[in-house]
Short mmCIF file of C-alpha atoms in Angstrom, two decimals:
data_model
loop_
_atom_site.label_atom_id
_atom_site.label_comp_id
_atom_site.label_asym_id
_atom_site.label_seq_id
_atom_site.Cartn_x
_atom_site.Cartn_y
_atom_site.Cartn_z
CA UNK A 177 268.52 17.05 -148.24
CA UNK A 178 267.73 19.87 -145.12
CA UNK A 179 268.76 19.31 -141.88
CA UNK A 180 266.89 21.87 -139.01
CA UNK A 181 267.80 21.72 -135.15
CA UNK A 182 264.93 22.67 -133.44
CA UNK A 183 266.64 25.76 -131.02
CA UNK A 184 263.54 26.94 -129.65
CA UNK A 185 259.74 26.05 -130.09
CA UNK A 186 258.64 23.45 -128.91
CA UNK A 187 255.62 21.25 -128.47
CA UNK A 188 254.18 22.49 -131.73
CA UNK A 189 253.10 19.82 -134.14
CA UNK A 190 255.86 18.98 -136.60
CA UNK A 191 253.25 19.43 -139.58
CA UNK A 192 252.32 23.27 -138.10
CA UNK A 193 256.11 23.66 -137.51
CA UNK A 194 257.02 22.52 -140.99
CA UNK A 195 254.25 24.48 -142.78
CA UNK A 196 255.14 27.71 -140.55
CA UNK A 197 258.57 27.67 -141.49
CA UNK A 198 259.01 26.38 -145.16
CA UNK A 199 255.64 27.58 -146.85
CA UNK A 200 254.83 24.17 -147.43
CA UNK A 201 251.28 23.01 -147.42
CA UNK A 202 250.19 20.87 -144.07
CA UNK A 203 248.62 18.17 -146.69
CA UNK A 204 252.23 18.02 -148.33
CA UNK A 205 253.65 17.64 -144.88
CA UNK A 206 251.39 14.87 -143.88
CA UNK A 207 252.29 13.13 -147.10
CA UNK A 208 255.69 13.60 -147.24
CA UNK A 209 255.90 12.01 -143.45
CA UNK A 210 254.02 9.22 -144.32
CA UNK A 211 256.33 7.89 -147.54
CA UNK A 212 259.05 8.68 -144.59
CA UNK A 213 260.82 11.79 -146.88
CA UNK A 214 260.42 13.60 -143.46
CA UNK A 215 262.23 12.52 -140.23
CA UNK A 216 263.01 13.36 -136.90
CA UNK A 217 266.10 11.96 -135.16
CA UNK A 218 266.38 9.66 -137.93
CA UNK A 219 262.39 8.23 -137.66
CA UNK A 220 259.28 8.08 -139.22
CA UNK A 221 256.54 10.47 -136.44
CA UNK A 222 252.75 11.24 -137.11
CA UNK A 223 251.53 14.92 -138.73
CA UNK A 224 250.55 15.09 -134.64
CA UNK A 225 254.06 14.48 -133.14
CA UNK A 226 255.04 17.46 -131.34
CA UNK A 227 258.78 18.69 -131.82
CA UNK A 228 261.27 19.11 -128.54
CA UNK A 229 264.69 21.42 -128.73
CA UNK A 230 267.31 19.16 -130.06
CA UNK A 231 264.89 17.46 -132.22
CA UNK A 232 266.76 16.89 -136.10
CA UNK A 233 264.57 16.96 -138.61
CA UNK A 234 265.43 16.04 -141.90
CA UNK A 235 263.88 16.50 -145.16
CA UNK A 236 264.17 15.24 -148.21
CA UNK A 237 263.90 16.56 -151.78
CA UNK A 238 261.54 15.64 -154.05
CA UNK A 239 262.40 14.94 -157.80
CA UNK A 240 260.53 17.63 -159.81
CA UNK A 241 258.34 15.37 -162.17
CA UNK A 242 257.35 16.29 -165.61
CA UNK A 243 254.28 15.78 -166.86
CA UNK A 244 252.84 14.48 -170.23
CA UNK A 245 249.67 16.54 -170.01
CA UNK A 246 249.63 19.05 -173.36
CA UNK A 247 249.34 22.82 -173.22
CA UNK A 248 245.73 23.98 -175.58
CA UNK A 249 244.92 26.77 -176.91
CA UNK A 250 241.71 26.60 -175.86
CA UNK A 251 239.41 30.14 -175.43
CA UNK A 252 238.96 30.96 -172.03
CA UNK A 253 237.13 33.82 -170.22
CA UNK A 254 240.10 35.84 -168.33
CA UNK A 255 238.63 37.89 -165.40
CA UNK A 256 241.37 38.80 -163.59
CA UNK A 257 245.20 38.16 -164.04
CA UNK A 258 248.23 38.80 -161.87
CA UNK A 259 251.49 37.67 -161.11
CA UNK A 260 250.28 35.24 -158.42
CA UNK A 261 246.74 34.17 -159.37
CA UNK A 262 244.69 33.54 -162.65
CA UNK A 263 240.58 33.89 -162.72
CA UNK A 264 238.70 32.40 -165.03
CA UNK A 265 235.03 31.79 -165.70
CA UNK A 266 235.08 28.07 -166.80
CA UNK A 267 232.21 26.95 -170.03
CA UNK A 268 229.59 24.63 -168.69
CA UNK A 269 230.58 21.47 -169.89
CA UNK A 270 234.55 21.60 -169.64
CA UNK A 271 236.12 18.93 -167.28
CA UNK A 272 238.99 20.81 -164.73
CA UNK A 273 240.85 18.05 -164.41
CA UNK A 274 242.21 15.50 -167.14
CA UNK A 275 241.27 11.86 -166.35
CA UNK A 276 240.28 8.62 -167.66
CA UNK A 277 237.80 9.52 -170.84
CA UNK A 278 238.89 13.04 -170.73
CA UNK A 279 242.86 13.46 -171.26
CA UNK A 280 242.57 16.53 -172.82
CA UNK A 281 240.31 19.73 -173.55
CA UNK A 282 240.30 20.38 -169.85
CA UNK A 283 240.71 23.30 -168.47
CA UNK A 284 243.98 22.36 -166.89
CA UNK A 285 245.01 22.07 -170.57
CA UNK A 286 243.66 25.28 -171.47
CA UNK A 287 245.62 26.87 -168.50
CA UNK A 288 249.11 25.11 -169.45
CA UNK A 289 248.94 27.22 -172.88
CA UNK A 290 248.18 30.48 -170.93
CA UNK A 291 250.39 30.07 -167.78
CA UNK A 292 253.30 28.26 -169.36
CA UNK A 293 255.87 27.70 -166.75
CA UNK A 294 254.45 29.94 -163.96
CA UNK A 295 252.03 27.83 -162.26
CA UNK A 296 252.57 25.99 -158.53
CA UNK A 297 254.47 23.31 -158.38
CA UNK A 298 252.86 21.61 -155.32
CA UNK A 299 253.26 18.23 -154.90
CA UNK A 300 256.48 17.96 -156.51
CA UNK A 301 255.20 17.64 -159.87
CA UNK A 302 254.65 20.68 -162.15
CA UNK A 303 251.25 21.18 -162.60
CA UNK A 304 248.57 23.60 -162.83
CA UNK A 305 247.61 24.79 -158.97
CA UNK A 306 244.11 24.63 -159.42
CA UNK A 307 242.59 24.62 -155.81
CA UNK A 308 238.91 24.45 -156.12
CA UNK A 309 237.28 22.96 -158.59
CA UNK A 310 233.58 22.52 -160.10
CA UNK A 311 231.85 19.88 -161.55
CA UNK A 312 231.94 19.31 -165.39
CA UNK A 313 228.33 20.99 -166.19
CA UNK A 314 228.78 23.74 -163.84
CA UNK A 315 229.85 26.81 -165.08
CA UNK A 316 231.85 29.64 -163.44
CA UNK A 317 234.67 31.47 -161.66
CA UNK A 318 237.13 29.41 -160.69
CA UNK A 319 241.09 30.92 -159.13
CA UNK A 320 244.38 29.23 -160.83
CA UNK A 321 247.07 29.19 -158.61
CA UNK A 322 250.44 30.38 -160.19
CA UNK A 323 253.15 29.88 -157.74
CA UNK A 324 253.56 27.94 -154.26
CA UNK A 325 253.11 30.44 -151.93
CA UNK A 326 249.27 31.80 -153.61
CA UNK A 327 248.69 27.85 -153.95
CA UNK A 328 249.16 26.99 -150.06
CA UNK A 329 247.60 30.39 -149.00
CA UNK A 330 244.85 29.91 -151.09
CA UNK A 331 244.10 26.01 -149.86
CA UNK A 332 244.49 27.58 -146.19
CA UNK A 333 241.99 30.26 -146.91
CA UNK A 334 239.38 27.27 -148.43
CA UNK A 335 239.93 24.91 -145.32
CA UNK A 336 239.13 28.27 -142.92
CA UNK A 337 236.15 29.45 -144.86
CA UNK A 338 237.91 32.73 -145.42
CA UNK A 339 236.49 32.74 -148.54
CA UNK A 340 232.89 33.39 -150.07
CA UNK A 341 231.45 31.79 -153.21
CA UNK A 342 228.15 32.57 -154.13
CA UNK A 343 226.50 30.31 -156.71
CA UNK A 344 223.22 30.78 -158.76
CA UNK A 345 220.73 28.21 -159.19
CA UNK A 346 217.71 27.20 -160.97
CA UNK A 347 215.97 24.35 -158.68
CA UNK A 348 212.43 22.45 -159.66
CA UNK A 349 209.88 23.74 -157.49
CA UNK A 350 208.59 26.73 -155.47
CA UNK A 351 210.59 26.75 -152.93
CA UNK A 352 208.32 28.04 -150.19
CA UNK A 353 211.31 29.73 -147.65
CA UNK A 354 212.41 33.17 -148.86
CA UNK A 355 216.06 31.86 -146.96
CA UNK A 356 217.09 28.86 -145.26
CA UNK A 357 220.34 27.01 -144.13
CA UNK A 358 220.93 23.32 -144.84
CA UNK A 359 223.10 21.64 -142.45
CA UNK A 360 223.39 18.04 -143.11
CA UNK A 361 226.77 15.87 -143.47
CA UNK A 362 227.63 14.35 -147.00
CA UNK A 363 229.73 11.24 -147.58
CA UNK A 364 230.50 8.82 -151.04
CA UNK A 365 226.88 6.68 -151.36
CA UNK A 366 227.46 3.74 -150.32
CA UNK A 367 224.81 2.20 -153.22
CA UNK A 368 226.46 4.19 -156.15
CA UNK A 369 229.96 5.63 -155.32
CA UNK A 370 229.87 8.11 -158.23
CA UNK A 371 227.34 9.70 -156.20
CA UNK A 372 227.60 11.86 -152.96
CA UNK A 373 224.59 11.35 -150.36
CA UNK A 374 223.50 12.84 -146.70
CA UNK A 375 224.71 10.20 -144.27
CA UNK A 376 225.30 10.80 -140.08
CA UNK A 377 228.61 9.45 -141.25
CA UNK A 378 229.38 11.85 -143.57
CA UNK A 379 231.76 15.18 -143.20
CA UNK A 380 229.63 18.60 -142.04
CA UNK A 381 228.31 20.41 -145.20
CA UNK A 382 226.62 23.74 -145.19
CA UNK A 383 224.36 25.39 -147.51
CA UNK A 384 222.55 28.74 -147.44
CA UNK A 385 219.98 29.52 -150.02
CA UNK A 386 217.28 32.56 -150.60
CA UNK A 387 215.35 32.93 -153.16
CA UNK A 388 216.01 35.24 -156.08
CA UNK A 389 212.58 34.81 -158.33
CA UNK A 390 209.64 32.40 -158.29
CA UNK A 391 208.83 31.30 -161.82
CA UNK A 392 204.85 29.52 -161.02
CA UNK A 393 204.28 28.42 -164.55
CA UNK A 394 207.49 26.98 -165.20
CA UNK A 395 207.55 25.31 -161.75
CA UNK A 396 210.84 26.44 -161.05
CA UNK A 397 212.18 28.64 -158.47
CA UNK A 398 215.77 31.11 -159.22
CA UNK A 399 217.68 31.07 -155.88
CA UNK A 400 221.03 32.45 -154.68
CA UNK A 401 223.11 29.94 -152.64
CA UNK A 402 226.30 30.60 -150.45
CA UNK A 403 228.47 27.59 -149.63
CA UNK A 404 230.81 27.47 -146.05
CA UNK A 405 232.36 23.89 -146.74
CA UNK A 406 233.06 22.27 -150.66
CA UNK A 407 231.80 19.20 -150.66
CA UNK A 408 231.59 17.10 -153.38
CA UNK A 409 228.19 17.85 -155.19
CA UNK A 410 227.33 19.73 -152.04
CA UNK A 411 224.60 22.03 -153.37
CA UNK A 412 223.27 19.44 -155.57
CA UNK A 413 222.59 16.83 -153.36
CA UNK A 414 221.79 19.64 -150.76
CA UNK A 415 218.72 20.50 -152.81
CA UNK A 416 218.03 17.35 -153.81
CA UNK A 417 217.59 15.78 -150.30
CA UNK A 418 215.08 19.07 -149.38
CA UNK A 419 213.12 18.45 -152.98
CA UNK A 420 214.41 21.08 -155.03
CA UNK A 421 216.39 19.56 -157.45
CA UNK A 422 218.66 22.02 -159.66
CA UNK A 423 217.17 21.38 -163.25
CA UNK A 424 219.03 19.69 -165.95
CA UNK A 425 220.65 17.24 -163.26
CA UNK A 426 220.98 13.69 -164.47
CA UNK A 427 222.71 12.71 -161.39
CA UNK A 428 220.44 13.82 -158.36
CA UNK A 429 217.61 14.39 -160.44
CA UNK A 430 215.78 12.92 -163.58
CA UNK A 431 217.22 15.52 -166.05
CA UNK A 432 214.47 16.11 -168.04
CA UNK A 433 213.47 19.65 -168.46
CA UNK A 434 211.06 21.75 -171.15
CA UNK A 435 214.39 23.80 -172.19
CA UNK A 436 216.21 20.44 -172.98
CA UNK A 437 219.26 21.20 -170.86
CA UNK A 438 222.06 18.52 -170.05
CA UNK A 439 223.49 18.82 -166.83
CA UNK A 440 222.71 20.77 -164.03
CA UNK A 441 221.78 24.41 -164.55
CA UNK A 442 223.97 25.72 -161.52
CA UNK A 443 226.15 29.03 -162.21
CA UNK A 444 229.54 29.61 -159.57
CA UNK A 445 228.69 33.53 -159.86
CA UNK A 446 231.25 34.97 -157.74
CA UNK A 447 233.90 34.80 -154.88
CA UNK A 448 234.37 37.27 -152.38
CA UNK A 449 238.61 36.80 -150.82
CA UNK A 450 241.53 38.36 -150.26
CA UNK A 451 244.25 37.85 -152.08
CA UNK A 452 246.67 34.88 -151.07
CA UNK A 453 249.88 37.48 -151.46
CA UNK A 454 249.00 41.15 -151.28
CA UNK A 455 246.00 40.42 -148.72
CA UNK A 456 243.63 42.99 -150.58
CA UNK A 457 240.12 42.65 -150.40
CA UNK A 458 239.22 40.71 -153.86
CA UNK A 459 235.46 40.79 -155.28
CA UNK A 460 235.05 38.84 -158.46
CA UNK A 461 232.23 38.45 -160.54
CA UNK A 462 231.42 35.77 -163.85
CA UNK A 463 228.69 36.13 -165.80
CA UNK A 464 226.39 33.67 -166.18
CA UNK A 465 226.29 31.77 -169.31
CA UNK A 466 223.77 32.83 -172.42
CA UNK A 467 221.80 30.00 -172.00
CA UNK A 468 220.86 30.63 -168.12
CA UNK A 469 220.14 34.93 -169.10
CA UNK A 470 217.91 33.32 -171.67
CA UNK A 471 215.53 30.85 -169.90
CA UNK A 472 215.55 33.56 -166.65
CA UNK A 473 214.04 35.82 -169.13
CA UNK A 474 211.81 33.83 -170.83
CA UNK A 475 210.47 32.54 -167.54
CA UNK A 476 210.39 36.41 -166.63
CA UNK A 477 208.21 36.94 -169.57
CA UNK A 478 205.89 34.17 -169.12
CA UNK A 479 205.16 35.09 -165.65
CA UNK A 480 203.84 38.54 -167.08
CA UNK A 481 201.84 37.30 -170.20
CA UNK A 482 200.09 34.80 -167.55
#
């Protein structure tokens, strides 16, 4: 247990305070004042209670828990590696996170084997600090968190949009706008709560989009899109809702598709940061799977021989 006397700030939240002081993560904060492991003068405050001089707050440790998920030697594309942070470009149909149907052959698996014991610990419980993720049948880069510190400056840099993904997508239609913004709130479906929909009650969600390549006989149009927020299925149902489904989607769309594809053929290309410790400008690039080069080419080809 850690007892600080607050000597001189004061009315600063407890949860900036906290997470200023101890390099721990506001979300851990909130959470750890909630199940009461952090107190002042002895009582349970709100993330939003603002400390006084005087004020004693105590914290208390959590028990490291172990965890029965296995380590897996399981191939994975490496594109960068340091002592803080692990990029990888994740295989279209891998699951990130172990669950119910899927307790193994994820990618946190995969990471376990490569990491070993030098991945965050956030949360109390050692575990891999994965702190974006994408859905199972899109592919791409993804960052691996490998100690505390990367983990909560990384999760800052996502909630300030400090950092730029760029996705690739191949949507039905010709889309008729060379570039456009979509700005429309997304919240859990009320009718089907595996699925994400645009709702007024929804959080804000914003997608940009240009077009790459128009593809007229295949119906299908190659664009580039840039996310500010990460919602849940955000450029999917994005698309969806302004009639350009991504093809292969069997969620948003009807999934059927000439190239017999499963899942959505959406590509997280690159990410454009700096890095969580050493603050350098990071530009990282993963290449789109064979599959995606191969129908953008044929499509390429068809265009000419028509």
């Amino acid at each position: 247990m850690e007892e600080i006397i607050i000597k001189e700030e004061q009315n600063i939240r407890i949860d900036a305070y906290l997470a200023n002081k101890k390099e721990i993560s506001r979300e851990n904060i909130k959470r750890r004042l909630e199940e009461e492991n952090i107190l002042v003068n002895g009582k349970k405050v709100k993330p939003s209670y603002k400390v006084q001089i005087n004020d004693l707050v105590t914290i208390k440790e959590e028990e490291v828990k172990e965890i029965s998920l296995k380590a897996e030697k399981i191939p994975l594309e490496i594109i960068y590696e340091d002592t803080d942070i692990l990029v990888v470009n994740k295989e279209k149909g891998m699951v990130v996170h172990p669950g119910n149907g899927n307790p193994d052959g994820t990618l946190v698996n995969a990471v376990m084997a490569i990491c070993k014991d030098t991945l965050s610990g956030i949360g109390g419980e050692i575990r891999p600090g994965i702190v974006h993720r994408l859905d199972k049948d899109t592919s791409g880069i993804i960052i691996i968190a490998k100690n505390d510190k990367a983990h909560i400056n990384l999760s800052e840099m996502l909630k300030n949009r400090e950092v730029e993904k760029t996705y690739i997508a191949l949507a039905r239609g010709i889309v008729k706008e060379n570039e456009a913004t979509i700005n429309m709130p997304i919240a859990r479906s009320k009718s089907d709560r595996k699925k994400m929909s645009v709702s007024k009650e929804g959080k804000e969600a914003i997608t940009h989009f240009k077009v790459l390549d128009r593809f007229y006989n295949n119906n299908v149009t190659l664009l580039e899109v840039k996310i500010e927020t990460g919602r849940t299925h955000q450029i999917r149902v994005h698309l969806a809702q302004i009639g350009y489904p991504i093809i292969g989607d069997e969620v948003y769309s009807n999934g059927k598709n000439k190239w017999q594809i499963q899942g959505q053929i959406l590509h997280a290309k690159s990410l454009k940061f700096k890095h969580p410790i050493t603050k350098k400008e990071m530009y990282l690039e993963a290449k789109e799977p064979k599959y995606f080069s191969e129908i953008i080419e044929n499509c390429k080809k068809e265009e000419k021989e028509n």
